Short mmCIF file of C-alpha atoms and ligand atoms in Angstrom, two decimals:
data_model
loop_
_atom_site.label_atom_id
_atom_site.label_comp_id
_atom_site.label_asym_id
_atom_site.label_seq_id
_atom_site.Cartn_x
_atom_site.Cartn_y
_atom_site.Cartn_z
CA MET J 1 -10.40 -21.26 21.85
CA LEU J 2 -9.59 -17.96 23.53
CA LYS J 3 -12.70 -15.86 24.12
CA SER J 4 -11.17 -12.50 23.29
CA GLY J 5 -10.44 -13.04 19.53
CA ARG J 6 -8.50 -10.48 17.55
CA PRO J 7 -8.57 -6.84 18.64
CA LYS J 8 -11.24 -4.59 17.12
CA GLY J 9 -10.20 -3.04 13.81
CA THR J 10 -7.51 -5.61 13.04
CA GLN J 11 -7.46 -8.38 10.44
CA ASP J 12 -5.95 -11.82 9.95
CA PHE J 13 -4.57 -12.58 6.49
CA VAL J 14 -4.89 -16.35 6.19
CA PRO J 15 -4.31 -18.58 3.15
CA PRO J 16 -5.51 -18.47 0.42
CA ALA J 17 -6.36 -14.74 0.85
CA SER J 18 -2.85 -14.06 2.11
CA ALA J 19 -1.61 -15.00 -1.40
CA LYS J 20 -3.55 -11.99 -2.74
CA LYS J 21 -1.83 -9.73 -0.21
CA PHE J 22 1.51 -11.11 -1.41
CA LEU J 23 0.52 -10.43 -5.03
CA VAL J 24 -0.40 -6.81 -4.21
CA GLU J 25 2.84 -6.23 -2.31
CA ASN J 26 4.92 -7.80 -5.08
CA THR J 27 3.21 -5.75 -7.79
CA PHE J 28 3.99 -2.61 -5.80
CA ARG J 29 7.59 -3.63 -5.07
CA GLU J 30 8.22 -4.43 -8.75
CA LEU J 31 6.77 -1.12 -9.96
CA ALA J 32 8.57 0.97 -7.35
CA GLN J 33 11.87 -0.63 -8.34
CA LEU J 34 11.08 0.00 -12.03
CA TYR J 35 10.85 3.71 -11.23
CA GLY J 36 14.15 3.66 -9.33
CA TYR J 37 12.87 3.48 -5.72
CA GLU J 38 14.85 1.51 -3.11
CA GLU J 39 13.31 -0.15 -0.07
CA ILE J 40 13.46 1.51 3.35
CA VAL J 41 12.28 -0.05 6.62
CA THR J 42 11.75 2.20 9.62
CA PRO J 43 10.62 1.27 13.16
CA THR J 44 6.99 0.52 13.93
CA PHE J 45 7.05 3.13 16.68
CA GLU J 46 8.73 6.53 16.84
CA HIS J 47 9.00 9.38 19.30
CA THR J 48 5.55 10.99 19.36
CA GLU J 49 6.88 14.46 18.56
CA ILE J 50 7.77 13.53 14.97
CA PHE J 51 4.12 12.88 14.16
CA ILE J 52 2.93 16.03 15.91
CA LYS J 53 5.54 18.03 14.03
CA SER J 54 4.65 16.57 10.63
CA SER J 55 0.95 15.65 10.54
CA GLY J 56 0.06 18.80 12.48
CA SER J 57 -1.17 19.14 16.05
CA ALA J 58 -4.69 19.97 14.82
CA SER J 59 -4.96 17.05 12.40
CA ASP J 60 -7.46 14.25 13.09
CA ILE J 61 -4.56 11.81 13.26
CA VAL J 62 -2.83 13.65 16.10
CA GLN J 63 -6.01 14.78 17.85
CA LYS J 64 -7.94 11.53 17.84
CA GLU J 65 -6.22 8.60 16.19
CA MET J 66 -2.72 7.98 17.49
CA TYR J 67 -1.75 4.94 19.53
CA THR J 68 0.48 6.78 21.97
CA PHE J 69 2.05 5.22 25.05
CA THR J 70 4.75 5.78 27.61
CA ASP J 71 7.35 3.04 27.76
CA ARG J 72 8.84 1.67 30.97
CA ALA J 73 11.54 4.36 30.93
CA GLY J 74 9.00 7.16 30.51
CA ARG J 75 9.57 7.82 26.80
CA ASN J 76 6.60 9.16 24.85
CA LEU J 77 6.18 6.87 21.84
CA THR J 78 3.59 6.34 19.09
CA LEU J 79 2.81 3.45 16.73
CA LYS J 80 3.21 4.99 13.30
CA PRO J 81 -0.09 6.24 11.88
CA GLU J 82 1.56 6.75 8.45
CA GLY J 83 4.89 6.10 6.75
CA THR J 84 6.18 9.52 5.68
CA PRO J 85 7.52 11.08 8.94
CA GLY J 86 9.63 8.02 9.86
CA VAL J 87 11.14 7.98 6.37
CA VAL J 88 12.11 11.66 6.55
CA ARG J 89 13.62 11.17 10.00
CA ALA J 90 15.59 8.11 8.80
CA VAL J 91 16.87 9.89 5.68
CA LEU J 92 18.34 12.64 7.87
CA GLU J 93 19.54 10.40 10.69
CA ASN J 94 21.32 8.03 8.28
CA LYS J 95 22.60 10.94 6.17
CA LEU J 96 21.28 9.40 2.93
CA ARG J 97 22.42 11.18 -0.19
CA ILE J 98 19.76 13.46 -1.59
CA PRO J 99 18.03 13.16 -4.04
CA CYS J 100 16.83 9.71 -3.08
CA ARG J 101 13.81 7.64 -4.00
CA LEU J 102 12.52 5.27 -1.33
CA PHE J 103 9.64 2.83 -1.05
CA TYR J 104 8.12 0.97 1.91
CA ILE J 105 5.47 -1.56 2.84
CA THR J 106 4.51 -1.00 6.44
CA PRO J 107 1.78 -1.61 8.98
CA CYS J 108 0.17 1.62 10.25
CA PHE J 109 -2.07 2.22 13.24
CA ARG J 110 -4.95 4.67 13.62
CA TYR J 111 -7.55 4.57 16.37
CA SER J 112 -10.63 5.30 14.27
CA ARG J 113 -14.10 3.79 14.17
CA PRO J 114 -13.70 0.53 12.22
CA GLN J 115 -15.85 0.02 9.14
CA LYS J 116 -15.46 -1.46 5.64
CA GLY J 117 -12.07 -0.22 4.38
CA ARG J 118 -11.15 1.44 7.66
CA TYR J 119 -9.09 -0.46 10.19
CA ARG J 120 -7.06 0.27 13.27
CA GLU J 121 -4.13 -1.64 11.85
CA PHE J 122 -3.65 -1.42 8.09
CA TYR J 123 -0.82 -1.57 5.58
CA GLN J 124 0.53 1.29 3.53
CA LEU J 125 2.49 0.83 0.31
CA GLY J 126 4.39 4.08 -0.08
CA ILE J 127 6.98 5.92 -2.13
CA GLU J 128 8.86 9.09 -1.25
CA ALA J 129 10.96 11.04 -3.81
CA ILE J 130 13.12 13.30 -1.68
CA GLY J 131 15.11 16.13 -3.25
CA GLU J 132 13.26 16.57 -6.56
CA THR J 133 11.22 19.62 -7.40
CA ASN J 134 10.22 19.25 -11.06
CA PRO J 135 6.45 18.81 -11.63
CA ARG J 136 7.28 15.96 -14.02
CA VAL J 137 8.25 14.01 -10.88
CA ASP J 138 4.79 14.71 -9.44
CA ALA J 139 3.29 13.35 -12.67
CA GLU J 140 5.57 10.29 -12.49
CA VAL J 141 4.44 9.56 -8.91
CA ILE J 142 0.80 9.79 -10.01
CA GLN J 143 1.52 7.65 -13.08
CA LEU J 144 3.12 4.96 -10.88
CA GLY J 145 0.01 4.87 -8.69
CA GLY J 146 -2.25 4.62 -11.75
CA GLN J 147 -0.16 1.82 -13.22
CA PHE J 148 -0.28 -0.08 -9.93
CA PHE J 149 -4.09 -0.06 -9.82
CA HIS J 150 -4.28 -0.88 -13.53
CA ARG J 151 -2.01 -3.91 -13.11
CA LEU J 152 -4.29 -5.22 -10.37
CA GLY J 153 -7.35 -4.90 -12.59
CA ILE J 154 -8.93 -1.91 -10.77
CA ALA J 155 -10.46 -0.41 -13.89
CA ASP J 156 -12.62 2.32 -12.34
CA CYS J 157 -9.76 4.09 -10.57
CA LEU J 158 -9.71 7.88 -10.83
CA VAL J 159 -7.11 10.30 -9.54
CA ARG J 160 -8.09 13.83 -8.52
CA VAL J 161 -5.35 16.46 -8.42
CA ASN J 162 -5.04 19.97 -7.04
CA SER J 163 -2.52 22.55 -5.90
CA ILE J 164 -2.81 24.15 -2.48
CA GLY J 165 -0.02 26.73 -2.93
CA CYS J 166 3.08 27.42 -0.89
CA GLN J 167 4.26 29.37 2.15
CA LYS J 168 4.26 32.49 -0.02
CA CYS J 169 0.71 32.40 -1.38
CA ARG J 170 -1.15 30.31 1.17
CA PRO J 171 -1.32 32.80 4.08
CA ASP J 172 -3.28 35.31 1.98
CA TYR J 173 -5.58 32.64 0.66
CA ARG J 174 -6.08 31.21 4.15
CA ALA J 175 -7.04 34.63 5.49
CA LYS J 176 -9.50 35.11 2.63
CA LEU J 177 -11.08 31.70 3.23
CA SER J 178 -11.23 32.31 6.95
CA LEU J 179 -12.97 35.63 6.42
CA PHE J 180 -15.48 34.04 4.05
CA LEU J 181 -16.23 31.19 6.46
CA SER J 182 -16.54 33.46 9.49
CA THR J 183 -19.49 35.22 7.81
CA LYS J 184 -21.24 31.82 7.61
CA LYS J 185 -20.03 30.50 10.94
CA GLU J 186 -23.48 29.60 12.27
CA LYS J 187 -24.05 27.27 9.28
CA LEU J 188 -20.87 25.28 9.96
CA CYS J 189 -20.64 22.15 12.12
CA PRO J 190 -18.83 22.50 15.50
CA ASP J 191 -15.70 20.80 14.06
CA CYS J 192 -15.53 23.27 11.17
CA GLN J 193 -16.14 26.21 13.51
CA ASN J 194 -13.04 25.03 15.29
CA ARG J 195 -11.11 24.56 12.04
CA LEU J 196 -11.88 28.16 11.12
CA THR J 197 -9.08 29.46 13.27
CA VAL J 198 -6.79 26.41 13.40
CA ASN J 199 -6.78 25.35 9.74
CA PRO J 200 -9.67 26.63 7.59
CA LEU J 201 -8.54 24.58 4.53
CA ARG J 202 -9.53 21.45 6.42
CA THR J 203 -13.21 22.47 6.14
CA PHE J 204 -13.12 21.22 2.52
CA ASP J 205 -12.68 17.71 3.95
CA CYS J 206 -15.87 17.89 6.04
CA LYS J 207 -18.57 15.35 5.15
CA GLU J 208 -21.47 17.43 6.64
CA THR J 209 -23.84 18.52 3.87
CA THR J 210 -24.45 21.95 5.47
CA CYS J 211 -20.70 22.64 5.44
CA GLN J 212 -20.38 21.41 1.85
CA GLU J 213 -23.22 23.74 0.87
CA VAL J 214 -21.38 26.73 2.39
CA LEU J 215 -18.12 25.69 0.72
CA LYS J 216 -19.67 25.74 -2.76
CA ALA J 217 -19.25 29.53 -2.81
CA ALA J 218 -15.93 29.59 -0.94
CA PRO J 219 -12.73 30.91 -2.57
CA ILE J 220 -10.59 28.00 -3.82
CA PRO J 221 -6.79 27.58 -3.56
CA LYS J 222 -6.25 27.31 -7.34
CA ASP J 223 -7.44 30.91 -7.90
CA HIS J 224 -4.95 32.26 -5.35
CA LEU J 225 -1.68 30.61 -6.39
CA CYS J 226 1.45 32.77 -6.71
CA PRO J 227 2.99 32.80 -10.25
CA GLU J 228 5.55 30.10 -9.30
CA CYS J 229 2.90 27.74 -7.90
CA ALA J 230 0.59 28.43 -10.86
CA GLU J 231 3.45 27.57 -13.24
CA HIS J 232 4.28 24.40 -11.29
CA PHE J 233 0.64 23.30 -11.40
CA GLY J 234 0.36 24.15 -15.10
CA GLU J 235 3.40 22.02 -15.88
CA LEU J 236 2.00 19.16 -13.80
CA ILE J 237 -1.26 19.26 -15.74
CA ALA J 238 0.67 19.31 -19.05
CA ALA J 239 2.77 16.33 -17.90
CA LEU J 240 -0.36 14.43 -16.83
CA LYS J 241 -1.67 14.55 -20.41
CA SER J 242 0.43 11.46 -21.12
CA CYS J 243 -0.70 9.73 -17.89
CA THR J 244 -2.62 6.55 -18.71
CA CYS J 245 -4.79 6.67 -15.56
CA PRO J 246 -8.02 8.74 -15.72
CA TRP J 247 -7.53 12.00 -13.81
CA GLU J 248 -9.33 15.26 -13.18
CA ILE J 249 -8.64 18.53 -11.42
CA ASP J 250 -10.54 18.82 -8.14
CA PRO J 251 -10.18 22.42 -6.95
CA ARG J 252 -11.53 21.47 -3.51
CA LEU J 253 -9.11 18.61 -2.81
CA VAL J 254 -7.14 19.33 0.34
CA ARG J 255 -5.57 16.57 2.38
CA GLY J 256 -5.87 15.68 6.04
CA LEU J 257 -2.19 16.23 6.85
CA ASP J 258 -0.52 19.57 7.51
CA TYR J 259 2.77 19.06 5.70
CA TYR J 260 1.51 19.38 2.12
CA ASN J 261 2.14 22.24 -0.26
CA ARG J 262 1.53 22.67 -3.99
CA THR J 263 0.50 19.30 -5.50
CA THR J 264 -2.07 17.14 -3.68
CA PHE J 265 -3.78 14.12 -5.21
CA GLU J 266 -6.02 11.23 -4.27
CA PHE J 267 -6.92 7.94 -5.99
CA SER J 268 -10.45 6.64 -5.52
CA SER J 269 -12.63 3.78 -6.69
CA SER J 270 -16.41 3.55 -6.81
CA ARG J 271 -16.13 -0.10 -5.74
CA LEU J 272 -15.35 1.12 -2.23
CA GLY J 273 -18.04 2.53 0.03
CA SER J 274 -17.65 5.74 1.99
CA GLN J 275 -13.95 5.00 2.58
CA ASN J 276 -13.27 5.40 -1.14
CA SER J 277 -9.71 6.70 -1.05
CA LEU J 278 -7.38 4.03 -2.40
CA GLY J 279 -4.33 6.15 -1.86
CA GLY J 280 -3.12 9.71 -1.79
CA GLY J 281 -0.19 11.99 -1.45
CA GLY J 282 1.39 15.22 -2.46
CA ARG J 283 4.36 17.55 -2.13
CA TYR J 284 5.89 18.31 1.22
CA ASP J 285 8.68 20.74 0.36
CA TYR J 286 9.13 22.03 3.94
CA LEU J 287 9.13 18.86 6.03
CA VAL J 288 12.81 17.93 5.67
CA ALA J 289 13.84 21.40 6.86
CA GLU J 290 11.29 21.26 9.69
CA PHE J 291 13.00 18.03 10.82
CA GLY J 292 16.34 19.89 10.94
CA GLY J 293 17.64 19.06 7.45
CA PRO J 294 18.57 21.39 4.59
CA PRO J 295 15.73 22.92 2.53
CA THR J 296 14.70 19.93 0.39
CA PRO J 297 11.69 19.49 -1.88
CA ALA J 298 9.85 16.16 -1.68
CA ILE J 299 6.79 14.34 -2.92
CA GLY J 300 5.22 11.00 -2.04
CA LEU J 301 2.27 8.67 -2.30
CA ALA J 302 0.81 6.05 0.05
CA ILE J 303 -1.65 3.37 -1.02
CA GLY J 304 -3.91 1.46 1.37
CA LEU J 305 -3.35 -2.28 0.93
CA GLU J 306 -6.69 -3.40 2.38
CA ARG J 307 -8.67 -0.94 0.24
CA THR J 308 -6.74 -2.14 -2.83
CA LEU J 309 -7.77 -5.72 -1.99
CA LEU J 310 -11.40 -4.61 -1.60
CA ALA J 311 -11.38 -2.81 -4.96
CA MET J 312 -9.76 -5.65 -6.89
CA PRO J 313 -12.04 -7.79 -9.07
CA GLU J 314 -13.09 -10.98 -7.27
CA GLY J 315 -11.29 -13.52 -9.49
CA LYS J 316 -9.84 -16.70 -8.15
CA THR J 317 -6.83 -16.57 -5.93
CA PRO J 318 -3.92 -17.48 -8.21
CA ALA J 319 -3.23 -21.25 -8.13
CA ARG J 320 -0.32 -22.06 -5.88
CA PRO J 321 2.75 -22.93 -7.97
CA LEU J 322 3.43 -25.96 -5.83
CA VAL J 323 4.50 -29.52 -6.59
CA PHE J 324 3.65 -32.32 -4.17
CA ILE J 325 5.78 -35.44 -4.27
CA ILE J 326 4.08 -38.75 -3.57
CA TRP J 327 6.03 -41.89 -2.70
CA THR J 328 4.29 -45.16 -3.37
CA GLY J 329 6.11 -47.40 -0.87
CA PRO J 330 8.86 -47.38 1.80
CA ASP J 331 11.57 -48.09 -0.82
CA GLU J 332 10.58 -44.97 -2.74
CA LEU J 333 10.81 -42.59 0.23
CA LYS J 334 14.54 -41.93 -0.22
CA PRO J 335 14.37 -41.27 -4.02
CA ALA J 336 11.28 -39.08 -3.39
CA GLN J 337 13.16 -37.05 -0.81
CA ASP J 338 16.11 -36.70 -3.22
CA LEU J 339 13.71 -35.48 -5.90
CA ALA J 340 12.27 -32.87 -3.48
CA ASN J 341 15.79 -31.59 -2.87
CA THR J 342 16.56 -31.46 -6.60
CA LEU J 343 13.38 -29.52 -7.38
CA ARG J 344 14.00 -27.05 -4.53
CA THR J 345 17.54 -26.49 -5.84
CA GLU J 346 15.87 -25.68 -9.17
CA LYS J 347 13.71 -23.08 -7.34
CA ILE J 348 10.50 -25.10 -7.79
CA PRO J 349 8.29 -24.89 -4.64
CA THR J 350 7.94 -28.48 -3.46
CA LEU J 351 6.22 -30.30 -0.61
CA ILE J 352 6.56 -33.90 0.54
CA SER J 353 4.88 -35.56 3.50
CA TYR J 354 6.90 -38.06 5.49
CA ASP J 355 4.14 -39.11 7.85
CA SER J 356 1.97 -41.53 5.94
CA PRO J 357 2.93 -44.20 3.38
CA LYS J 358 -0.72 -44.30 2.26
CA ILE J 359 -0.99 -42.89 -1.27
CA LYS J 360 -4.60 -41.79 -0.77
CA ARG J 361 -3.62 -39.82 2.33
CA GLN J 362 -0.73 -38.16 0.47
CA PHE J 363 -3.08 -37.13 -2.37
CA HIS J 364 -5.42 -35.69 0.21
CA LEU J 365 -2.59 -33.64 1.73
CA ALA J 366 -1.57 -32.41 -1.75
CA ASP J 367 -5.12 -31.28 -2.32
CA SER J 368 -5.47 -29.45 0.98
CA ALA J 369 -2.09 -27.76 0.42
CA GLY J 370 -3.48 -26.39 -2.88
CA ALA J 371 -0.72 -28.01 -4.96
CA ARG J 372 -0.96 -27.64 -8.73
CA TYR J 373 0.87 -30.86 -9.64
CA CYS J 374 1.77 -34.19 -8.04
CA VAL J 375 4.80 -36.20 -9.00
CA LEU J 376 4.48 -39.93 -8.27
CA VAL J 377 7.67 -41.72 -7.42
CA GLY J 378 7.01 -45.43 -8.05
CA GLY J 379 9.44 -48.36 -8.07
CA GLU J 380 8.38 -49.71 -11.47
CA GLU J 381 8.48 -46.21 -13.05
CA LEU J 382 11.90 -45.50 -11.58
CA GLN J 383 13.19 -48.66 -13.28
CA ARG J 384 11.84 -47.37 -16.59
CA GLY J 385 13.48 -43.97 -15.93
CA VAL J 386 10.24 -41.96 -15.67
CA TYR J 387 8.04 -40.15 -13.15
CA SER J 388 4.27 -39.85 -13.36
CA LEU J 389 3.13 -36.24 -13.34
CA LYS J 390 -0.46 -35.54 -12.37
CA ASP J 391 -2.20 -32.24 -13.09
CA LEU J 392 -4.45 -31.72 -10.07
CA GLN J 393 -6.72 -29.28 -11.91
CA THR J 394 -7.50 -31.48 -14.93
CA GLY J 395 -6.75 -34.89 -13.42
CA GLU J 396 -4.56 -35.68 -16.46
CA GLN J 397 -1.56 -37.93 -15.81
CA THR J 398 1.55 -38.20 -18.04
CA GLU J 399 4.95 -39.86 -17.81
CA ILE J 400 8.05 -37.66 -17.95
CA PRO J 401 11.64 -38.92 -18.38
CA ILE J 402 13.53 -38.30 -15.11
CA PRO J 403 16.07 -35.75 -16.42
CA GLU J 404 13.34 -33.67 -18.11
CA LEU J 405 11.14 -33.16 -15.04
CA PRO J 406 12.58 -29.90 -13.59
CA ALA J 407 12.52 -28.09 -16.94
CA ARG J 408 8.99 -29.32 -17.68
CA LEU J 409 7.71 -28.20 -14.27
CA ARG J 410 9.33 -24.78 -14.60
CA GLN J 411 7.62 -24.38 -17.95
CA LEU J 412 4.25 -25.56 -16.64
CA LEU J 413 4.42 -23.39 -13.52
CA ASN J 414 5.76 -20.40 -15.43
CA ILE J 415 8.72 -20.03 -13.09
P1 LIG C 1 -3.30 9.17 3.92
O1 LIG C 1 -4.26 9.69 2.89
O2 LIG C 1 -3.56 9.53 5.32
O3 LIG C 1 -1.86 9.66 3.47
O4 LIG C 1 -3.23 7.60 3.80
C1 LIG C 1 -2.92 6.95 2.58
C2 LIG C 1 -3.87 5.78 2.34
O5 LIG C 1 -3.82 4.88 3.45
C3 LIG C 1 -5.34 6.15 2.24
O6 LIG C 1 -5.65 6.63 0.95
C4 LIG C 1 -6.00 4.82 2.53
O7 LIG C 1 -6.02 4.00 1.36
C5 LIG C 1 -5.07 4.20 3.54
N1 LIG C 1 -5.63 4.37 4.89
C6 LIG C 1 -5.56 5.45 5.69
N2 LIG C 1 -6.19 5.22 6.87
C7 LIG C 1 -6.66 3.96 6.81
C8 LIG C 1 -7.40 3.11 7.72
N3 LIG C 1 -7.75 3.53 8.94
N4 LIG C 1 -7.70 1.85 7.30
C9 LIG C 1 -7.34 1.41 6.09
N5 LIG C 1 -6.65 2.15 5.20
C10 LIG C 1 -6.31 3.41 5.55
C11 LIG C 1 -0.72 9.38 4.14
O8 LIG C 1 -0.65 8.61 5.06
C12 LIG C 1 0.50 10.08 3.60
N6 LIG C 1 1.66 9.66 4.40
C13 LIG C 1 0.70 9.79 2.13
C14 LIG C 1 1.95 10.42 1.60
C15 LIG C 1 3.13 9.79 1.34
N7 LIG C 1 2.11 11.70 1.36
C16 LIG C 1 3.35 11.90 0.95
N8 LIG C 1 3.98 10.76 0.96
#
């Protein structure tokens, strides 16, 4: 075996755990489509400037976490640390009609210190509603996230929501916060002292207890919203009353990316350790215009796939809906192969091994493939017009008339 192993902060998804990843992705895909989102796939790497322009040059992502490289022709490129900027670029470049609702499942890359729930390569499941301004859309996005976690059995999921204002009301608030913090500068950590001038709102994100102590008395965004933002937030809260996921207002919730305005929100679970954010998002009503498009409101959400897997109840990996066909002698190989073709035409996942005529060996292969049922194709049974069907979980064996087999299997496998 190679000595080097997989790179730090990356993961292999191998069977049977990879089936759980598939389940999570499918649950997300199904829900996103139910809410009218269509799939978008953008490149794994983009020109670096789009991330600097969107996430913000002072953000942790841009400052410390991007995988940036120069290609052989001298282009400055970056592996995407998040899904949103590539989607906005693609919407404009492909002149998609607006409003549009898009979803994606994409690997992302951030060079951070790996720990439980934090990886250097991870998957985001995201939605972006571009061109809609009504706060009911914000509530719908949050509701979709809540439904997703509920469907996967994550019962303790909570979503915190806040509003951080707009270009009209934020400058005043920012100045006020900056003034407040500058009087306590010596109590702040070096990072927050830096943030004071660059982006004082980011101090709310700091994990240092001394900073959190100072922030307890700090002015909060919610008390400084302009009438339009206050109305928008009020309508969001009213719309959330019918949201089935537990939620609360968190007046100190700001997010680590610069493009947000008005609504911000974050899903968390106590089943996760310090990296407890399952997903998050918010409004970014200025980003499309900053990328050269027309003024266009937008809101989105991205969920971390690995953290979702960590927060899901243990449970058994769902049994593989697979049928394994066993031939009992050389004369039965051809009819067995024909049966495999028939079942596949009927959309029933089917395996057959051609290598060994030994029945015991074939049963062993069925077992290690995780098959749910075996169908035995025997000469004597074929003459009587039946197959033997063996349930590999209970060991029970029954005879099924040949023409009835596909329908019976579809029923048993719930296909
Ligand atoms: P974000 O909060 O940076 O937002 O990331 C979204 C989610 O990705 C996090 O809540 C977390 O579950 C997962 N995540 C982030 N970093 C890591 C990591 N190093 N390892 C494992 N999981 C991670 C965004 O990226 C925004 N683009 C969300 C958004 C979409 N806003 C509007 N539209």
